[in-house]
Amino acid sequence: MTFTLATWNINSVRLRMPIVAQFLTRFQPDILCLQEIKCRDEEFPYEAFRALGYVHMAVSGQKGYHGVATVAKAKIDIHETRDFCGVGDKRHLSVDFEHAGRNIRLHNFYVPAGGDEPDRTINPKFGHKLDFIEEMRAMRALDGTGRSSILVGDLNIAPLEHDVWSHKQLLKIVSHTPVETDGLKAVIAEGGWSDLMREKFPEPQKLYTWWSYRAKDWDAADKGRRLDHIWSSPDLAPHVTEIEILREARGWAQPSDHVPVIARFVF
DNA sequence: ATGGTTGAGGTTCAA
């Protein structure tokens, strides 16, 4: 019995509904987690998802910026939307669902990008990002209730050397500075999370999920970063049969700068 | 040399 989960920073769900439909039709994930939907809850394209068979939807949106949504073919129950850093941004949504007799909590995150200057004394957005990551350290993969956990999303940090096209050249670039990468590694270690993408494709293999819009030829330059992640509690890791990074989606019409990441499980 | 592009919602901010 295969279970398929996908995560995708869509950078405006309304603008990109055509490629979302294309993706869902072809890959048929059981659950899709979206980030940067950039619309209010009432503006979310519910009907389009319903028509594609995704009749269960949890949406936490806001006007113009951020926003996350989790859509599913089978029942999901909203657990909570947490306001990390208490600034009112819609950057987290957790849902509970049952699959093959397991109770699973799924967290969908959109971590702040952090601006350009990696110094919190002159760039408050970087400080916000560091505070957000600090708050994420309390996230536990296993909470003792017997429930398993999955955490996905655009975490806006490429934690490992081979998560970026040039480790040396990006050490002072926001998303790959030591304070950020150490912070995310601490979230993983203290929370007891398994990094499913890296368990499947260990270093030194390069893994990217994002390519800047600013590159002249993103494919040829290939200056990517692994900003999107799929983590789980360790009990689920042995059930992962496949991880796919859909690089081709970066070349689709009017693309997001992020591509979908898909995890397949067999229970 | 402080580039380059995209999206939302307005003539600018965030990414």
mmCIF file of C-alpha atoms (C1' of nucleotides) in Angstrom:
data_model
loop_
_atom_site.group_PDB
_atom_site.id
_atom_site.type_symbol
_atom_site.label_atom_id
_atom_site.label_comp_id
_atom_site.label_asym_id
_atom_site.label_seq_id
_atom_site.Cartn_x
_atom_site.Cartn_y
_atom_site.Cartn_z
ATOM 1 C CA MET A 1 0.000 0.000 0.000
ATOM 2 C CA THR A 2 1.813 3.092 -1.256
ATOM 3 C CA PHE A 3 1.441 6.482 0.347
ATOM 4 C CA THR A 4 2.720 9.506 -1.568
ATOM 5 C CA LEU A 5 3.457 12.901 -0.066
ATOM 6 C CA ALA A 6 4.636 16.000 -1.903
ATOM 7 C CA THR A 7 5.791 19.467 -0.854
ATOM 8 C CA TRP A 8 6.113 22.497 -3.132
ATOM 9 C CA ASN A 9 6.714 26.193 -2.618
ATOM 10 C CA ILE A 10 4.298 27.388 -5.272
ATOM 11 C CA ASN A 11 4.896 31.180 -5.107
ATOM 12 C CA SER A 12 1.234 32.129 -5.694
ATOM 13 C CA VAL A 13 -1.181 29.215 -5.876
ATOM 14 C CA ARG A 14 -3.721 31.188 -7.904
ATOM 15 C CA LEU A 15 -1.238 32.119 -10.633
ATOM 16 C CA ARG A 16 0.153 28.583 -10.831
ATOM 17 C CA MET A 17 -2.994 26.512 -10.526
ATOM 18 C CA PRO A 18 -2.486 25.209 -14.115
ATOM 19 C CA ILE A 19 0.866 23.601 -13.272
ATOM 20 C CA VAL A 20 -0.434 22.417 -9.897
ATOM 21 C CA ALA A 21 -3.233 20.630 -11.749
ATOM 22 C CA GLN A 22 -0.720 19.162 -14.185
ATOM 23 C CA PHE A 23 1.400 17.944 -11.272
ATOM 24 C CA LEU A 24 -1.478 16.417 -9.319
ATOM 25 C CA THR A 25 -2.932 14.720 -12.373
ATOM 26 C CA ARG A 26 0.364 13.096 -13.206
ATOM 27 C CA PHE A 27 1.741 12.197 -9.780
ATOM 28 C CA GLN A 28 -1.452 11.714 -7.776
ATOM 29 C CA PRO A 29 0.117 12.304 -4.355
ATOM 30 C CA ASP A 30 -2.152 11.431 -1.447
ATOM 31 C CA ILE A 31 -1.197 14.716 0.192
ATOM 32 C CA LEU A 32 0.353 17.922 -1.177
ATOM 33 C CA CYS A 33 1.788 20.611 1.090
ATOM 34 C CA LEU A 34 2.077 24.056 -0.470
ATOM 35 C CA GLN A 35 3.977 27.109 0.722
ATOM 36 C CA GLU A 36 3.799 30.759 -0.336
ATOM 37 C CA ILE A 37 0.219 30.475 -1.508
ATOM 38 C CA LYS A 38 0.083 34.306 -1.331
ATOM 39 C CA CYS A 39 -3.661 34.583 -0.902
ATOM 40 C CA ARG A 40 -6.278 34.895 1.801
ATOM 41 C CA ASP A 41 -8.110 31.744 2.918
ATOM 42 C CA GLU A 42 -11.222 32.788 0.995
ATOM 43 C CA GLU A 43 -9.199 33.295 -2.203
ATOM 44 C CA PHE A 44 -7.741 29.761 -2.190
ATOM 45 C CA PRO A 45 -8.811 27.829 -5.325
ATOM 46 C CA TYR A 46 -10.857 25.239 -3.411
ATOM 47 C CA GLU A 47 -12.991 24.275 -6.406
ATOM 48 C CA ALA A 48 -10.012 23.530 -8.637
ATOM 49 C CA PHE A 49 -8.539 21.185 -6.018
ATOM 50 C CA ARG A 50 -11.896 19.549 -5.381
ATOM 51 C CA ALA A 51 -12.285 18.862 -9.099
ATOM 52 C CA LEU A 52 -8.907 17.104 -9.049
ATOM 53 C CA GLY A 53 -9.995 14.828 -6.206
ATOM 54 C CA TYR A 54 -8.349 16.785 -3.393
ATOM 55 C CA VAL A 55 -11.508 17.326 -1.391
ATOM 56 C CA HIS A 56 -9.840 17.696 2.022
ATOM 57 C CA MET A 57 -8.061 21.019 2.459
ATOM 58 C CA ALA A 58 -6.445 22.900 5.311
ATOM 59 C CA VAL A 59 -5.506 26.479 4.456
ATOM 60 C CA SER A 60 -3.690 29.142 6.440
ATOM 61 C CA GLY A 61 -3.352 32.128 4.142
ATOM 62 C CA GLN A 62 -2.844 35.861 4.324
ATOM 63 C CA LYS A 63 -3.057 38.713 1.853
ATOM 64 C CA GLY A 64 -0.141 38.932 -0.553
ATOM 65 C CA TYR A 65 2.533 37.135 1.415
ATOM 66 C CA HIS A 66 3.486 33.716 2.809
ATOM 67 C CA GLY A 67 0.643 31.306 3.530
ATOM 68 C CA VAL A 68 0.595 27.495 3.634
ATOM 69 C CA ALA A 69 -1.961 24.887 2.622
ATOM 70 C CA THR A 70 -2.223 21.110 2.853
ATOM 71 C CA VAL A 71 -4.569 19.326 0.458
ATOM 72 C CA ALA A 72 -5.431 15.638 0.537
ATOM 73 C CA LYS A 73 -7.532 12.984 -1.142
ATOM 74 C CA ALA A 74 -8.474 11.383 2.186
ATOM 75 C CA LYS A 75 -9.497 12.900 5.463
ATOM 76 C CA ILE A 76 -7.130 15.205 7.352
ATOM 77 C CA ASP A 77 -7.889 17.035 10.577
ATOM 78 C CA ILE A 78 -6.366 20.437 11.244
ATOM 79 C CA HIS A 79 -4.327 20.239 14.422
ATOM 80 C CA GLU A 80 -3.072 23.818 14.691
ATOM 81 C CA THR A 81 -1.626 26.858 12.966
ATOM 82 C CA ARG A 82 1.214 28.128 15.106
ATOM 83 C CA ASP A 83 2.313 31.749 15.065
ATOM 84 C CA PHE A 84 6.076 31.385 15.319
ATOM 85 C CA CYS A 85 7.743 34.549 16.683
ATOM 86 C CA GLY A 86 4.288 36.000 17.377
ATOM 87 C CA VAL A 87 4.292 38.289 14.350
ATOM 88 C CA GLY A 88 1.064 37.044 12.752
ATOM 89 C CA ASP A 89 2.692 35.494 9.659
ATOM 90 C CA LYS A 90 0.985 32.391 8.262
ATOM 91 C CA ARG A 91 3.986 30.088 8.085
ATOM 92 C CA HIS A 92 2.940 26.864 9.803
ATOM 93 C CA LEU A 93 0.061 24.432 9.621
ATOM 94 C CA SER A 94 -0.164 20.975 11.129
ATOM 95 C CA VAL A 95 -2.711 18.298 10.321
ATOM 96 C CA ASP A 96 -3.377 14.814 11.680
ATOM 97 C CA PHE A 97 -4.339 11.848 9.552
ATOM 98 C CA GLU A 98 -4.481 8.108 9.706
ATOM 99 C CA HIS A 99 -2.861 5.781 7.218
ATOM 100 C CA ALA A 100 -2.498 1.990 7.375
ATOM 101 C CA GLY A 101 -3.379 2.018 11.044
ATOM 102 C CA ARG A 102 -0.823 4.685 11.930
ATOM 103 C CA ASN A 103 -1.604 8.091 13.361
ATOM 104 C CA ILE A 104 0.565 10.716 11.726
ATOM 105 C CA ARG A 105 0.995 14.421 12.421
ATOM 106 C CA LEU A 106 2.161 16.406 9.373
ATOM 107 C CA HIS A 107 3.766 19.833 9.790
ATOM 108 C CA ASN A 108 3.891 22.201 6.804
ATOM 109 C CA PHE A 109 6.435 25.046 7.238
ATOM 110 C CA TYR A 110 7.445 28.166 5.408
ATOM 111 C CA VAL A 111 10.504 29.510 7.236
ATOM 112 C CA PRO A 112 11.347 33.218 6.696
ATOM 113 C CA ALA A 113 13.858 33.820 3.896
ATOM 114 C CA GLY A 114 15.815 36.227 6.082
ATOM 115 C CA GLY A 115 16.681 39.069 3.714
ATOM 116 C CA ASP A 116 20.075 39.646 2.117
ATOM 117 C CA GLU A 117 22.396 40.691 4.940
ATOM 118 C CA PRO A 118 23.351 37.853 7.330
ATOM 119 C CA ASP A 119 23.648 40.139 10.359
ATOM 120 C CA ARG A 120 20.756 40.534 12.769
ATOM 121 C CA THR A 121 22.064 43.860 14.099
ATOM 122 C CA ILE A 122 21.465 45.536 10.738
ATOM 123 C CA ASN A 123 18.874 43.198 9.183
ATOM 124 C CA PRO A 124 15.804 42.431 11.334
ATOM 125 C CA LYS A 125 14.594 39.853 8.795
ATOM 126 C CA PHE A 126 17.686 37.760 9.477
ATOM 127 C CA GLY A 127 17.033 38.046 13.211
ATOM 128 C CA HIS A 128 13.451 36.917 12.613
ATOM 129 C CA LYS A 129 14.711 33.872 10.709
ATOM 130 C CA LEU A 130 17.144 32.920 13.493
ATOM 131 C CA ASP A 131 14.423 33.355 16.128
ATOM 132 C CA PHE A 132 12.058 31.219 14.058
ATOM 133 C CA ILE A 133 14.647 28.421 13.822
ATOM 134 C CA GLU A 134 15.313 28.710 17.555
ATOM 135 C CA GLU A 135 11.598 28.230 18.206
ATOM 136 C CA MET A 136 11.555 25.202 15.897
ATOM 137 C CA ARG A 137 14.026 23.443 18.222
ATOM 138 C CA ALA A 138 11.085 22.480 20.427
ATOM 139 C CA MET A 139 9.560 20.380 17.600
ATOM 140 C CA ARG A 140 9.735 16.717 18.597
ATOM 141 C CA ALA A 141 9.450 13.953 16.006
ATOM 142 C CA LEU A 142 8.131 11.558 18.652
ATOM 143 C CA ASP A 143 6.089 12.976 21.494
ATOM 144 C CA GLY A 144 5.409 9.749 23.390
ATOM 145 C CA THR A 145 1.759 9.495 22.305
ATOM 146 C CA GLY A 146 2.462 6.774 19.766
ATOM 147 C CA ARG A 147 1.896 9.199 16.936
ATOM 148 C CA SER A 148 4.446 9.445 14.112
ATOM 149 C CA SER A 149 5.413 12.785 12.578
ATOM 150 C CA ILE A 150 6.371 14.232 9.231
ATOM 151 C CA LEU A 151 7.743 17.749 8.777
ATOM 152 C CA VAL A 152 7.977 19.270 5.312
ATOM 153 C CA GLY A 153 8.287 22.618 3.673
ATOM 154 C CA ASP A 154 10.430 25.451 2.453
ATOM 155 C CA LEU A 155 12.855 25.816 5.345
ATOM 156 C CA ASN A 156 14.930 28.378 3.409
ATOM 157 C CA ILE A 157 18.170 26.814 4.687
ATOM 158 C CA ALA A 158 20.525 24.502 2.793
ATOM 159 C CA PRO A 159 22.176 22.839 5.802
ATOM 160 C CA LEU A 160 24.860 20.629 4.238
ATOM 161 C CA GLU A 161 27.904 21.309 2.105
ATOM 162 C CA HIS A 162 26.399 19.559 -0.916
ATOM 163 C CA ASP A 163 23.017 21.244 -0.532
ATOM 164 C CA VAL A 164 24.455 24.210 -2.468
ATOM 165 C CA TRP A 165 26.343 24.564 -5.716
ATOM 166 C CA SER A 166 29.379 26.041 -3.965
ATOM 167 C CA HIS A 167 29.818 25.655 -0.227
ATOM 168 C CA LYS A 168 32.723 28.126 -0.099
ATOM 169 C CA GLN A 169 31.020 30.796 -2.175
ATOM 170 C CA LEU A 170 27.798 30.637 -0.203
ATOM 171 C CA LEU A 171 29.138 30.673 3.367
ATOM 172 C CA LYS A 172 28.205 34.343 3.725
ATOM 173 C CA ILE A 173 25.004 34.074 1.692
ATOM 174 C CA VAL A 174 21.742 33.890 3.619
ATOM 175 C CA SER A 175 20.434 30.280 3.551
ATOM 176 C CA HIS A 176 23.902 28.749 3.978
ATOM 177 C CA THR A 177 25.617 30.769 6.742
ATOM 178 C CA PRO A 178 26.991 28.708 9.648
ATOM 179 C CA VAL A 179 24.575 30.238 12.176
ATOM 180 C CA GLU A 180 21.643 29.086 10.022
ATOM 181 C CA THR A 181 22.986 25.668 9.068
ATOM 182 C CA ASP A 182 24.043 24.943 12.674
ATOM 183 C CA GLY A 183 20.593 26.047 13.805
ATOM 184 C CA LEU A 184 18.771 23.742 11.406
ATOM 185 C CA LYS A 185 21.064 20.832 12.278
ATOM 186 C CA ALA A 186 20.214 21.433 15.936
ATOM 187 C CA VAL A 187 16.482 21.333 15.121
ATOM 188 C CA ILE A 188 17.014 17.959 13.423
ATOM 189 C CA ALA A 189 19.232 16.500 16.154
ATOM 190 C CA GLU A 190 17.295 17.717 19.195
ATOM 191 C CA GLY A 191 13.932 16.876 17.671
ATOM 192 C CA GLY A 192 15.030 13.388 16.680
ATOM 193 C CA TRP A 193 14.151 13.907 13.016
ATOM 194 C CA SER A 194 15.245 11.828 10.034
ATOM 195 C CA ASP A 195 16.229 13.819 6.951
ATOM 196 C CA LEU A 196 14.561 11.544 4.399
ATOM 197 C CA MET A 197 16.067 13.193 1.324
ATOM 198 C CA ARG A 198 19.613 12.733 2.618
ATOM 199 C CA GLU A 199 18.962 9.196 3.884
ATOM 200 C CA LYS A 200 18.047 8.303 0.310
ATOM 201 C CA PHE A 201 20.717 10.408 -1.407
ATOM 202 C CA PRO A 202 23.666 10.861 0.994
ATOM 203 C CA GLU A 203 26.407 13.420 0.523
ATOM 204 C CA PRO A 204 28.448 14.120 -1.549
ATOM 205 C CA GLN A 205 25.609 13.890 -4.044
ATOM 206 C CA LYS A 206 24.368 17.376 -4.886
ATOM 207 C CA LEU A 207 20.675 17.939 -4.152
ATOM 208 C CA TYR A 208 18.839 21.130 -5.121
ATOM 209 C CA THR A 209 15.165 22.074 -4.945
ATOM 210 C CA TRP A 210 15.430 25.788 -5.806
ATOM 211 C CA TRP A 211 17.039 27.768 -8.607
ATOM 212 C CA SER A 212 16.902 31.581 -8.621
ATOM 213 C CA TYR A 213 14.728 33.439 -11.095
ATOM 214 C CA ARG A 214 17.680 35.785 -11.625
ATOM 215 C CA ALA A 215 19.936 33.343 -13.445
ATOM 216 C CA LYS A 216 20.104 33.791 -17.200
ATOM 217 C CA ASP A 217 19.969 30.032 -17.764
ATOM 218 C CA TRP A 218 19.103 28.249 -14.509
ATOM 219 C CA ASP A 219 19.567 24.791 -16.040
ATOM 220 C CA ALA A 220 22.993 25.408 -17.566
ATOM 221 C CA ALA A 221 24.321 27.401 -14.595
ATOM 222 C CA ASP A 222 22.747 24.920 -12.146
ATOM 223 C CA LYS A 223 23.416 27.172 -9.151
ATOM 224 C CA GLY A 224 20.804 25.514 -7.012
ATOM 225 C CA ARG A 225 20.178 25.068 -3.311
ATOM 226 C CA ARG A 226 18.283 22.459 -1.258
ATOM 227 C CA LEU A 227 15.853 24.724 0.576
ATOM 228 C CA ASP A 228 12.891 22.322 0.679
ATOM 229 C CA HIS A 229 12.905 19.382 3.034
ATOM 230 C CA ILE A 230 11.067 16.241 4.078
ATOM 231 C CA TRP A 231 11.746 14.981 7.601
ATOM 232 C CA SER A 232 10.011 12.286 9.608
ATOM 233 C CA SER A 233 10.139 10.491 12.906
ATOM 234 C CA PRO A 234 12.650 7.608 12.608
ATOM 235 C CA ASP A 235 9.928 4.937 12.673
ATOM 236 C CA LEU A 236 8.705 6.049 9.248
ATOM 237 C CA ALA A 237 12.131 6.200 7.588
ATOM 238 C CA PRO A 238 12.375 2.450 6.800
ATOM 239 C CA HIS A 239 9.077 2.727 4.930
ATOM 240 C CA VAL A 240 10.365 5.303 2.432
ATOM 241 C CA THR A 241 10.738 3.620 -0.937
ATOM 242 C CA GLU A 242 11.453 6.643 -3.084
ATOM 243 C CA ILE A 243 12.365 10.315 -2.938
ATOM 244 C CA GLU A 244 11.966 12.357 -6.092
ATOM 245 C CA ILE A 245 12.989 15.945 -6.731
ATOM 246 C CA LEU A 246 11.034 17.051 -9.781
ATOM 247 C CA ARG A 247 13.732 19.179 -11.388
ATOM 248 C CA GLU A 248 11.835 19.343 -14.684
ATOM 249 C CA ALA A 249 9.147 21.465 -12.988
ATOM 250 C CA ARG A 250 11.600 24.369 -12.889
ATOM 251 C CA GLY A 251 11.354 24.392 -16.685
ATOM 252 C CA TRP A 252 7.542 24.356 -16.870
ATOM 253 C CA ALA A 253 5.577 27.335 -18.155
ATOM 254 C CA GLN A 254 5.591 30.222 -15.650
ATOM 255 C CA PRO A 255 7.420 28.126 -13.069
ATOM 256 C CA SER A 256 7.862 28.556 -9.350
ATOM 257 C CA ASP A 257 11.517 28.994 -8.390
ATOM 258 C CA HIS A 258 11.075 25.870 -6.217
ATOM 259 C CA VAL A 259 10.266 22.376 -7.519
ATOM 260 C CA PRO A 260 8.126 19.673 -5.905
ATOM 261 C CA VAL A 261 9.746 17.076 -3.687
ATOM 262 C CA ILE A 262 7.924 13.752 -3.495
ATOM 263 C CA ALA A 263 8.267 10.974 -0.918
ATOM 264 C CA ARG A 264 6.753 7.530 -1.429
ATOM 265 C CA PHE A 265 6.148 5.219 1.519
ATOM 266 C CA VAL A 266 5.053 1.616 1.676
ATOM 267 C CA PHE A 267 3.495 0.344 4.888
ATOM 268 C "C1'" DA B 1 29.676 47.704 -10.502
ATOM 269 C "C1'" DT B 2 25.551 45.733 -5.292
ATOM 270 C "C1'" DG B 3 23.760 43.210 -10.415
ATOM 271 C "C1'" DG B 4 19.804 39.796 -11.985
ATOM 272 C "C1'" DT B 5 13.771 38.146 -11.928
ATOM 273 C "C1'" DT B 6 9.229 37.294 -10.081
ATOM 274 C "C1'" DG B 7 4.638 38.140 -7.593
ATOM 275 C "C1'" DA B 8 1.159 40.912 -5.202
ATOM 276 C "C1'" DG B 9 -0.752 44.996 -5.019
ATOM 277 C "C1'" DG B 10 -0.326 48.921 -5.721
ATOM 278 C "C1'" DT B 11 3.873 53.006 -7.569
ATOM 279 C "C1'" DT B 12 7.215 49.216 -3.280
ATOM 280 C "C1'" DC B 13 8.226 45.252 -0.564
ATOM 281 C "C1'" DA B 14 9.529 40.494 -0.129
ATOM 282 C "C1'" DA B 15 11.748 36.810 -1.945
#
